[in-house]
CSV table of C-alpha atoms and ligand atoms in Angstrom, one decimal:
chain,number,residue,atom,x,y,z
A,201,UNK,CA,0.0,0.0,0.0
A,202,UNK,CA,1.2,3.8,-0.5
A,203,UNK,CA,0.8,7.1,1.5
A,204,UNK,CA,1.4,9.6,-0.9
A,205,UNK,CA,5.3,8.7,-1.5
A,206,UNK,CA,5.7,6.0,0.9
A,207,UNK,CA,5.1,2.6,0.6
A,208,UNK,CA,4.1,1.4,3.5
A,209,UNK,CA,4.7,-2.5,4.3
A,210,UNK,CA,1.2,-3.5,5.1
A,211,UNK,CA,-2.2,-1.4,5.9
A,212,UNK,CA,-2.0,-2.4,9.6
A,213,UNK,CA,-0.7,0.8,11.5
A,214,UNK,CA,0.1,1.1,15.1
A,215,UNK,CA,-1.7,3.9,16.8
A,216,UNK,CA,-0.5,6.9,18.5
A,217,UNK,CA,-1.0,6.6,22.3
A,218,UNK,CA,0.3,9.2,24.5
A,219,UNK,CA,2.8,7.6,27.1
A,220,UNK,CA,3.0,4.2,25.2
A,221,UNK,CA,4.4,4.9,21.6
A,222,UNK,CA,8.4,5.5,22.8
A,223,UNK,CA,11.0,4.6,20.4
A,224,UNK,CA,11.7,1.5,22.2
A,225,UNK,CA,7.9,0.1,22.0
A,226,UNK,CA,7.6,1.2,18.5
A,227,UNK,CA,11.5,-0.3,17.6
A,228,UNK,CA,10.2,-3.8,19.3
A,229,UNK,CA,7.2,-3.7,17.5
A,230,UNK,CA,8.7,-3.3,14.4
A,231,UNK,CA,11.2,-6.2,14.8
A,232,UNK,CA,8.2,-8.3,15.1
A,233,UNK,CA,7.2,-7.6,11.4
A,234,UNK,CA,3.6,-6.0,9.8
A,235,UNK,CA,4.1,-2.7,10.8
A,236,UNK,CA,2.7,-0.3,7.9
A,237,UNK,CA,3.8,2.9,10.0
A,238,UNK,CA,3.8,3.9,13.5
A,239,UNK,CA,3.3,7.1,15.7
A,240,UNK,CA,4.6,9.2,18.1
A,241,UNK,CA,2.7,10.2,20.5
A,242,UNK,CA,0.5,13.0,20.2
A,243,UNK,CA,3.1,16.4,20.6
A,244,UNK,CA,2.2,19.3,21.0
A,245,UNK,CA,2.4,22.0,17.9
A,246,UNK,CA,3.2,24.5,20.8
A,247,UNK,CA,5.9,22.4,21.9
A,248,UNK,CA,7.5,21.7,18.5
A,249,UNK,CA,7.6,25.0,17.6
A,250,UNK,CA,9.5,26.3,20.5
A,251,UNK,CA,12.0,23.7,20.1
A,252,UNK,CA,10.8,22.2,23.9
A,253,UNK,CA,13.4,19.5,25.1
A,254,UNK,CA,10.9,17.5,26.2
A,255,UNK,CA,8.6,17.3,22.9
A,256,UNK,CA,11.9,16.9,20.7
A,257,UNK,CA,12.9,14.3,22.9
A,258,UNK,CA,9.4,12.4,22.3
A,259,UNK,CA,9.9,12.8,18.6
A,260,UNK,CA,13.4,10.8,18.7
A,261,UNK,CA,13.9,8.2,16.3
A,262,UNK,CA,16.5,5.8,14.4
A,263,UNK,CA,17.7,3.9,12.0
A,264,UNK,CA,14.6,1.1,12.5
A,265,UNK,CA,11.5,3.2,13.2
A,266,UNK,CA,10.9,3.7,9.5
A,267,UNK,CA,8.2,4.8,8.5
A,268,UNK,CA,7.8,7.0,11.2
A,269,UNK,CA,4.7,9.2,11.3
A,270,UNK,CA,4.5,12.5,14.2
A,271,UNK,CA,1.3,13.2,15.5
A,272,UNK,CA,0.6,16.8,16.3
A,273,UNK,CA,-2.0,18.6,18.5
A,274,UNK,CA,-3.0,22.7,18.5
A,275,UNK,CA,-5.4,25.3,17.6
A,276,UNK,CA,-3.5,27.5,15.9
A,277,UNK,CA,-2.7,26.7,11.7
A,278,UNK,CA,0.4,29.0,11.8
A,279,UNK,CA,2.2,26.9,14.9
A,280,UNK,CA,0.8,23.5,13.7
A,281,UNK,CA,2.6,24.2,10.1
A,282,UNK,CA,6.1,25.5,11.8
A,283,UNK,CA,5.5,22.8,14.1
A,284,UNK,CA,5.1,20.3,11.1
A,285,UNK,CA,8.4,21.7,9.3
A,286,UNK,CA,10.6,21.2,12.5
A,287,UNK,CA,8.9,17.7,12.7
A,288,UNK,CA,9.8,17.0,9.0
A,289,UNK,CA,13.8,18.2,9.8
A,290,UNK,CA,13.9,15.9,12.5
A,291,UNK,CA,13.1,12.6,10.7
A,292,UNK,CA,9.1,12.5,10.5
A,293,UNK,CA,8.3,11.2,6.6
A,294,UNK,CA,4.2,11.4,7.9
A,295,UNK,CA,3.0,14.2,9.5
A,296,UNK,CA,-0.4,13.0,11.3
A,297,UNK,CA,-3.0,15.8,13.0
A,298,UNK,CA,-4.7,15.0,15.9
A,299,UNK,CA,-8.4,16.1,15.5
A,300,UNK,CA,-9.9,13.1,17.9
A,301,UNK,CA,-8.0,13.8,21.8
A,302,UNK,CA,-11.0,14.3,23.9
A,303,UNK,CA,-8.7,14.8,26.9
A,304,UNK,CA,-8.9,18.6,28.0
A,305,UNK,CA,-5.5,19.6,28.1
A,306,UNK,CA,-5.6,19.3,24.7
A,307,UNK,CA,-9.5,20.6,23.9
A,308,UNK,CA,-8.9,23.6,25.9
A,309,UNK,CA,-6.5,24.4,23.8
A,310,UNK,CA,-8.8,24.2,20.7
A,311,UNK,CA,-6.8,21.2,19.6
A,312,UNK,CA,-7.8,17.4,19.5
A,313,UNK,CA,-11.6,16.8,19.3
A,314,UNK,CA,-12.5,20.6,19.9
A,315,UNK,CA,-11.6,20.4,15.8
A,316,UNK,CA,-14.7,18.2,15.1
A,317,UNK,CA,-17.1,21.3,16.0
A,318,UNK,CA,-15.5,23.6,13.6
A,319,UNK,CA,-14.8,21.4,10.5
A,320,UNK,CA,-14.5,24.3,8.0
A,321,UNK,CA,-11.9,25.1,10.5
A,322,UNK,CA,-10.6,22.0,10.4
A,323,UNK,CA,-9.9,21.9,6.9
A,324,UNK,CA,-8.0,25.0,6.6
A,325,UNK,CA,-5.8,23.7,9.4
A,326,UNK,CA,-4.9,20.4,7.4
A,327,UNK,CA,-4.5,22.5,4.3
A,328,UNK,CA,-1.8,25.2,6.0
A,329,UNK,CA,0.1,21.9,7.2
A,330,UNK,CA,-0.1,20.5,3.6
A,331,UNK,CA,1.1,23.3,2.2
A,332,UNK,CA,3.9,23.7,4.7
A,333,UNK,CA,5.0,20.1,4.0
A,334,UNK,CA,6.5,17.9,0.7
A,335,UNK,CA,5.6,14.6,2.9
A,336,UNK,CA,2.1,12.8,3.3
A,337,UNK,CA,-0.2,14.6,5.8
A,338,UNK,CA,-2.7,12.1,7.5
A,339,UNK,CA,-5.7,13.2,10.1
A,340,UNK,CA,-7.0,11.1,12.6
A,341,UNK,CA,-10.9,12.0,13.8
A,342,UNK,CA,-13.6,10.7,15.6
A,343,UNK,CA,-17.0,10.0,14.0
A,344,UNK,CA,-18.2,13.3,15.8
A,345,UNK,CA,-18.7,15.6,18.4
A,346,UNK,CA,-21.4,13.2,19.8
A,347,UNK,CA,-24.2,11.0,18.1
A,348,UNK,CA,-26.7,14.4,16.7
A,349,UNK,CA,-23.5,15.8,15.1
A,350,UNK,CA,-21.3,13.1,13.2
A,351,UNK,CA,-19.3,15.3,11.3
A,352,UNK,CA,-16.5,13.0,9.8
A,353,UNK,CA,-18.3,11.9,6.6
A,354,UNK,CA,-18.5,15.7,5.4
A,355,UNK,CA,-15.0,16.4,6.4
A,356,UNK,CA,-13.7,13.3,4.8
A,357,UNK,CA,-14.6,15.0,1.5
A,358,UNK,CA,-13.1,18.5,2.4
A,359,UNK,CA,-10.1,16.6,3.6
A,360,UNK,CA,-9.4,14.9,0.6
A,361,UNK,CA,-9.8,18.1,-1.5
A,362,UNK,CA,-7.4,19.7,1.0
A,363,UNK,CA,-4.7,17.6,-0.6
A,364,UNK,CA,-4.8,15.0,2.7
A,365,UNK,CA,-3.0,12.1,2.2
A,366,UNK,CA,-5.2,9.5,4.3
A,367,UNK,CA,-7.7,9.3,6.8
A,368,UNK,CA,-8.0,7.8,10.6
A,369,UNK,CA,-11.1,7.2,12.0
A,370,UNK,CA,-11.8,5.8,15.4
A,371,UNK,CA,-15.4,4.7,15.5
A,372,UNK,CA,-16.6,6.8,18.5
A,373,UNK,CA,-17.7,10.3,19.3
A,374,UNK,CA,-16.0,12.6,21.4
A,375,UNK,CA,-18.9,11.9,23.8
A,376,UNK,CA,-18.4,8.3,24.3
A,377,UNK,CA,-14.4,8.8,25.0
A,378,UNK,CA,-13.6,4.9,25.2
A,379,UNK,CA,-17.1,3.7,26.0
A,380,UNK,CA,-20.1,1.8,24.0
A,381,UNK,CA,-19.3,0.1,21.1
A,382,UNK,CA,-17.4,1.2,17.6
A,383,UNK,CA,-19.7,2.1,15.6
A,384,UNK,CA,-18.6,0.8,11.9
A,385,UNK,CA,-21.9,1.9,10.0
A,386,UNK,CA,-20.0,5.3,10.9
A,387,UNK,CA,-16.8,4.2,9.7
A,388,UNK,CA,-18.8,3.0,6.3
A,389,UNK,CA,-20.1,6.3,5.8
A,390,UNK,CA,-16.9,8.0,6.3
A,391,UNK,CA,-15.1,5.5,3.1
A,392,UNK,CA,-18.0,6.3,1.1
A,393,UNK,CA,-17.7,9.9,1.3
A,394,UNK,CA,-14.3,10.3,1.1
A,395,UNK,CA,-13.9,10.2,-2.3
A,396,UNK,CA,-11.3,7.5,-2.7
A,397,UNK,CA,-9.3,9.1,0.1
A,398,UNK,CA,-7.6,6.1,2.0
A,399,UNK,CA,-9.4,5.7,5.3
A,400,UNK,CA,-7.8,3.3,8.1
A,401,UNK,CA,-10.7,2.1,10.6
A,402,UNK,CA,-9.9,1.9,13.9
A,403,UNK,CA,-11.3,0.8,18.0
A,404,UNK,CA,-11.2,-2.2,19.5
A,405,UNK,CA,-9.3,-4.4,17.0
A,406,UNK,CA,-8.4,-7.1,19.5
A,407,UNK,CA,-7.5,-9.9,16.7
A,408,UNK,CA,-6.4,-10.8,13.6
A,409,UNK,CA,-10.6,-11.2,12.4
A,410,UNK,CA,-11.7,-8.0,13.7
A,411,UNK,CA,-9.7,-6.3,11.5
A,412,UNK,CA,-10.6,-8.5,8.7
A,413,UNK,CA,-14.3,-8.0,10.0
A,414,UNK,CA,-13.4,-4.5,9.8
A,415,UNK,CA,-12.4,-4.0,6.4
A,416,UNK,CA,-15.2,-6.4,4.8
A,417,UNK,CA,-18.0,-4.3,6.9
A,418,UNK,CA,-16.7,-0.9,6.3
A,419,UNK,CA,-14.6,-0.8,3.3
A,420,UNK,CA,-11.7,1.0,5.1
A,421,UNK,CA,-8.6,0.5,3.6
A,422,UNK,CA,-6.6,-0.8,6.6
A,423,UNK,CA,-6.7,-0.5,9.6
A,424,UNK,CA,-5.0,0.8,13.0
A,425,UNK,CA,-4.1,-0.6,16.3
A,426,UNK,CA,-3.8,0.8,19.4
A,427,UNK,CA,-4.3,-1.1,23.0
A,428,UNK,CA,-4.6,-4.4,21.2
A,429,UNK,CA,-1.0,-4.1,20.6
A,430,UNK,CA,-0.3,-2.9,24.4
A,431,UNK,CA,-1.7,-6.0,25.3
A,432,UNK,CA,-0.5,-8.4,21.9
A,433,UNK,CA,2.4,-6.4,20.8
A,434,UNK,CA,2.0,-9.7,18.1
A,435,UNK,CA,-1.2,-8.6,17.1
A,436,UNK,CA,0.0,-6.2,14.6
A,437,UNK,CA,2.4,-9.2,12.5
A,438,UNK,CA,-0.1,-11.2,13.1
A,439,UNK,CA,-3.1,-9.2,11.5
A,440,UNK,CA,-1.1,-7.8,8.5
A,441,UNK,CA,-0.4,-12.0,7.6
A,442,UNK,CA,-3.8,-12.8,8.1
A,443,UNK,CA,-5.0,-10.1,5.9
A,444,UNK,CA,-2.8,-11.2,3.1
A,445,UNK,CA,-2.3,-14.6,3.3
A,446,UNK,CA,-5.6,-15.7,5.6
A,447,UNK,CA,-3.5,-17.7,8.2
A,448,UNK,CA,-2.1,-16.6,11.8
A,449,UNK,CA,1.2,-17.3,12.5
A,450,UNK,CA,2.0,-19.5,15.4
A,451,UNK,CA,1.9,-17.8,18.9
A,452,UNK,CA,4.9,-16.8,20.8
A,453,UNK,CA,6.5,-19.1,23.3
A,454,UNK,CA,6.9,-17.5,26.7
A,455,UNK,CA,10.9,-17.0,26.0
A,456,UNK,CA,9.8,-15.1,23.3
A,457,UNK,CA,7.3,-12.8,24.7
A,458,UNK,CA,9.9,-11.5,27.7
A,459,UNK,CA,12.7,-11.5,25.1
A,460,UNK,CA,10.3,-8.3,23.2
A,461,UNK,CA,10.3,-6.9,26.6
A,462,UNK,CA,13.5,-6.4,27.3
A,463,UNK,CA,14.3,-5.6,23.8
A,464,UNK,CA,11.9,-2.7,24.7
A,465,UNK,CA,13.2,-2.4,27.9
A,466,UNK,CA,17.3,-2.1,26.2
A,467,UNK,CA,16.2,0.2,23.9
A,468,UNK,CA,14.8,2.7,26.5
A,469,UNK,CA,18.3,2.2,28.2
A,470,UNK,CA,20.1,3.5,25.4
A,471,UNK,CA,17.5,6.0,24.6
A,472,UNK,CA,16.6,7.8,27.8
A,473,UNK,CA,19.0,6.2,30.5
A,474,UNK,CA,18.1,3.5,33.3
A,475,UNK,CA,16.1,5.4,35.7
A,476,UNK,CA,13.7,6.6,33.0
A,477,UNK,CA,13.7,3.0,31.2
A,478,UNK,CA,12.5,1.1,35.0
A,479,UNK,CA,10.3,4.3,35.2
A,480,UNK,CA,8.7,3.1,31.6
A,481,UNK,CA,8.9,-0.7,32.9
A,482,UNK,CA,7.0,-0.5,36.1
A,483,UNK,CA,4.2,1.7,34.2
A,484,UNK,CA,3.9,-1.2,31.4
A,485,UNK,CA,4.5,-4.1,33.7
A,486,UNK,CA,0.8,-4.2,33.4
A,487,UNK,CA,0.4,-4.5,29.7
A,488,UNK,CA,3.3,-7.4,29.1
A,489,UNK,CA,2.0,-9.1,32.0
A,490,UNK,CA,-1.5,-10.0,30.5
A,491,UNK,CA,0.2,-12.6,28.3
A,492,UNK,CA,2.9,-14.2,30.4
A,493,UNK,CA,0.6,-16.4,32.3
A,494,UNK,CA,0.5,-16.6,36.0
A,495,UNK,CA,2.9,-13.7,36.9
A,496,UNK,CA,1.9,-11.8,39.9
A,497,UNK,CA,5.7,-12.2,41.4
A,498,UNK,CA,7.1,-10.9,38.9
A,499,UNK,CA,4.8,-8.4,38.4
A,500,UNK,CA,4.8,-6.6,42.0
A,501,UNK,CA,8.8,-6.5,41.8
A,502,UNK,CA,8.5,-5.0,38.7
A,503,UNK,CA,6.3,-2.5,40.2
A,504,UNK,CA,9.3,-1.7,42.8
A,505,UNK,CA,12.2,-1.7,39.8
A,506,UNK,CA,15.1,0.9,40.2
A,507,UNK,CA,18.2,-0.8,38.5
A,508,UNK,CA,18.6,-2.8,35.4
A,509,UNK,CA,20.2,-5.4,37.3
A,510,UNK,CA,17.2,-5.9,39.6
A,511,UNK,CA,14.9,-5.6,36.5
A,512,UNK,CA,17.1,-8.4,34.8
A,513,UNK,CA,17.4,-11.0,37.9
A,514,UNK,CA,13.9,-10.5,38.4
A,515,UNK,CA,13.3,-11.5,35.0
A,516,UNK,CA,15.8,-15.0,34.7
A,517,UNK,CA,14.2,-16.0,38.2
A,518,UNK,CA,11.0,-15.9,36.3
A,519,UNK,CA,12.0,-17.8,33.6
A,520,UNK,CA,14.2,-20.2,35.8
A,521,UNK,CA,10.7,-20.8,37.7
A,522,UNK,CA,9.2,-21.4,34.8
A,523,UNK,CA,11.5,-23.9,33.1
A,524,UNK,CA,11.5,-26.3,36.8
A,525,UNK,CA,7.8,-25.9,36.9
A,526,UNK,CA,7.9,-27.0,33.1
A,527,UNK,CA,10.0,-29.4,34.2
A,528,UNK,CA,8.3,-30.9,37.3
A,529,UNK,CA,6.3,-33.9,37.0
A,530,UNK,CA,2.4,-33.2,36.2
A,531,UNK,CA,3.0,-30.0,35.3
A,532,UNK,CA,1.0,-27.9,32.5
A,533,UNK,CA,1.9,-24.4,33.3
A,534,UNK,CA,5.2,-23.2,32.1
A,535,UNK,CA,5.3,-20.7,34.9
A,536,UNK,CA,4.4,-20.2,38.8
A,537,UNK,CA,2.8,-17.7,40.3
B,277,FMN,C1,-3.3,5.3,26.6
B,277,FMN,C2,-3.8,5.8,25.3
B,277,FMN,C3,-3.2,6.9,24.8
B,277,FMN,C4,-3.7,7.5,23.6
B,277,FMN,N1,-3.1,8.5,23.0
B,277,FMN,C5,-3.5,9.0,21.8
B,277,FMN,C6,-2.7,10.0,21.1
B,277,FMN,O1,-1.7,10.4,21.6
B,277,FMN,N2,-3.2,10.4,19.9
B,277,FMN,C7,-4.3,9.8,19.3
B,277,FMN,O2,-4.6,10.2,18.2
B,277,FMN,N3,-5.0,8.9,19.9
B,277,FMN,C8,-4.6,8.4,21.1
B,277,FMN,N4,-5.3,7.4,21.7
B,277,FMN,C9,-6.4,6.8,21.0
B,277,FMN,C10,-5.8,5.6,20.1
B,277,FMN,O3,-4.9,6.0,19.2
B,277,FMN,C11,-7.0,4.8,19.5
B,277,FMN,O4,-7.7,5.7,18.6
B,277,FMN,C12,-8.0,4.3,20.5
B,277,FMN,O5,-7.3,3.7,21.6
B,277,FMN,C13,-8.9,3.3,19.8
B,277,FMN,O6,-8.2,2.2,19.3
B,277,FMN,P1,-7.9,0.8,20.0
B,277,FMN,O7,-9.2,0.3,20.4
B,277,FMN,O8,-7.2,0.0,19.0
B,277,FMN,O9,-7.1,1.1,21.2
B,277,FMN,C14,-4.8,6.9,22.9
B,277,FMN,C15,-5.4,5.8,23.5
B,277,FMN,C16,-5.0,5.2,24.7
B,277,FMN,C17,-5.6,4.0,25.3
């Protein structure tokens, strides 16, 4: 598939998610295979602009987080198309605009979702960043303010005229935030009135078949992941195969799933240094722990972890637990609790 220039690998993109997408998820990820293009997190135009450490340092990338699209928040089309230029200078090849954040700190600042009750407004925002750009320029909305007001089939349309280069859609109003159900009738209407403009569906893909379910109900032309991949980080390989080839690819062995973590976890080492990297650890614990069967040991000293040698003994006594367990006589789990 192609975004303006780019070919992208698959249509099966991982989402922006503030605090999650840091160059060492998105890096494992990517090692996994499938990944048509992942985010940053949402930054802040603001931010960008004024050359902020700490928004520069959330936009850091490398060699293997190709291609790499920044997503950017603001109210202001001036500052989100300086913004975009700095973005471009420091390695972004996709510049995404956040039009869907419900979360205040964002709305109050007319950014995010507060776009989807101007969408004239809207528009001329995605066209100043187009024009400030030569690389794709993608949006990501919500169906609508709230149910009486969905507003993303009409902007579709003005978006594609704009000279947008694709189309994210999460299949919820502002209104619901994460609640109810997707809705992909709304989704549908948004690919039919887009013109031809590539639209990737997204919400609650939690496997390979949703997204195939997706795509066959709505007509989207890929689709994009967000917590599935928190809690599956396999998900995303394993969708883009089953979209093209119908079969899922065998699950990863234990060994497997905690050797992605600490390739996470070494990539945050060399990127932002060890106390920020166990910082990162302790936060996702959470997320890595869904699929590493009975865990809670491990899981409340990786609530506590300081050093990378703690984080790294904690981890072989898991896996040395798990291999005698394996080992003893009657035994089905591969790991204790
Ligand atoms: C923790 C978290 C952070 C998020 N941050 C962003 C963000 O920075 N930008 C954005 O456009 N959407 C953000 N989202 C929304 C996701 O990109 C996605 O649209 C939403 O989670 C629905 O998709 P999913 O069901 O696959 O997770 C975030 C979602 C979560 C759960």
């Amino acid at each position: 598939m192609r975004l303006g220039c780019i070919d992208l690998e698959s249509n099966v993109l991982l989402a922006p998610m503030a605090g999650y997408c840091d160059l060492g998820f998105r890096v494992a990820v990517r090692g996994l295979g499938g990944v048509g293009l992942a985010h940053t997190d949402l930054l802040s135009s603001h931010g960008m602009a004024a050359g902020e450490c700490k928004t520069l340092r959330l936009m850091r990338t490398c060699r293997e987080d190709h291609p790499l699209s920044v997503q950017l928040f603001g109210g202001d089309a001036a500052i989100m198309a300086q913004a975009a230029r700095m973005a471009v200078d420091h390695g972004a090849e996709v510049i995404d605009i956040n039009m869907g954040c419900p979360v205040e700190k964002v709305t109050k600042r007319n950014g995010g979702a507060a776009w989807l009750c101007d969408p004239c407004g809207a528009v001329r925002l995605a066209e100043a960043v187009v024009r400030s750009v030569e690389v794709p320029v993608t949006v990501k909305v919500r169906l609508g303010p709230d149910e009486n007001h969905l507003v993303a089939p009409m902007m579709a349309g003005m978006f594609a005229e704009a000279g947008v280069a694709a189309l994210t859609v999460h299949g919820r109003t502002t209104a619901q935030r994460f609640g109810g159900q997707v809705n992909l009738e709304g989704i549908t209407e948004v690919v039919a009135a887009a013109g031809g403009l590539p639209v990737f569906g997204n919400g609650d893909i939690k496997t390979p078949h949703d997204a195939a379910t997706m795509i066959a109900r709505t007509g989207c032309s890929g689709v994009m992941i967000g917590r599935g991949a928190l809690r599956e980080p396999w998900l995303i390989r394993d969708t883009s195969v089953y979209l093209h080839t119908g079969q899922i690819p065998p699950p990863p062995s234990l060994e497997e799933r905690v050797a992605l973590m600490m390739r996470h976890f070494e990539r945050l080492l060399e990127d932002v240094g060890e106390r920020r990297a166990c910082h990162v650890m302790r936060q996702r614990i959470g997320w890595y722990a869904k699929t590493l069967g009975p865990c809670r040991a491990l899981k409340e000293q990786m609530r506590r972890v300081r050093t990378e040698t703690e984080l790294r003994g904690y981890i072989a006594e898991f896996l040395d637990d798990g291999m005698l367990c394996a080992k003893a006589p009657g035994s089905q789990t591969k790991a204790v609790d």
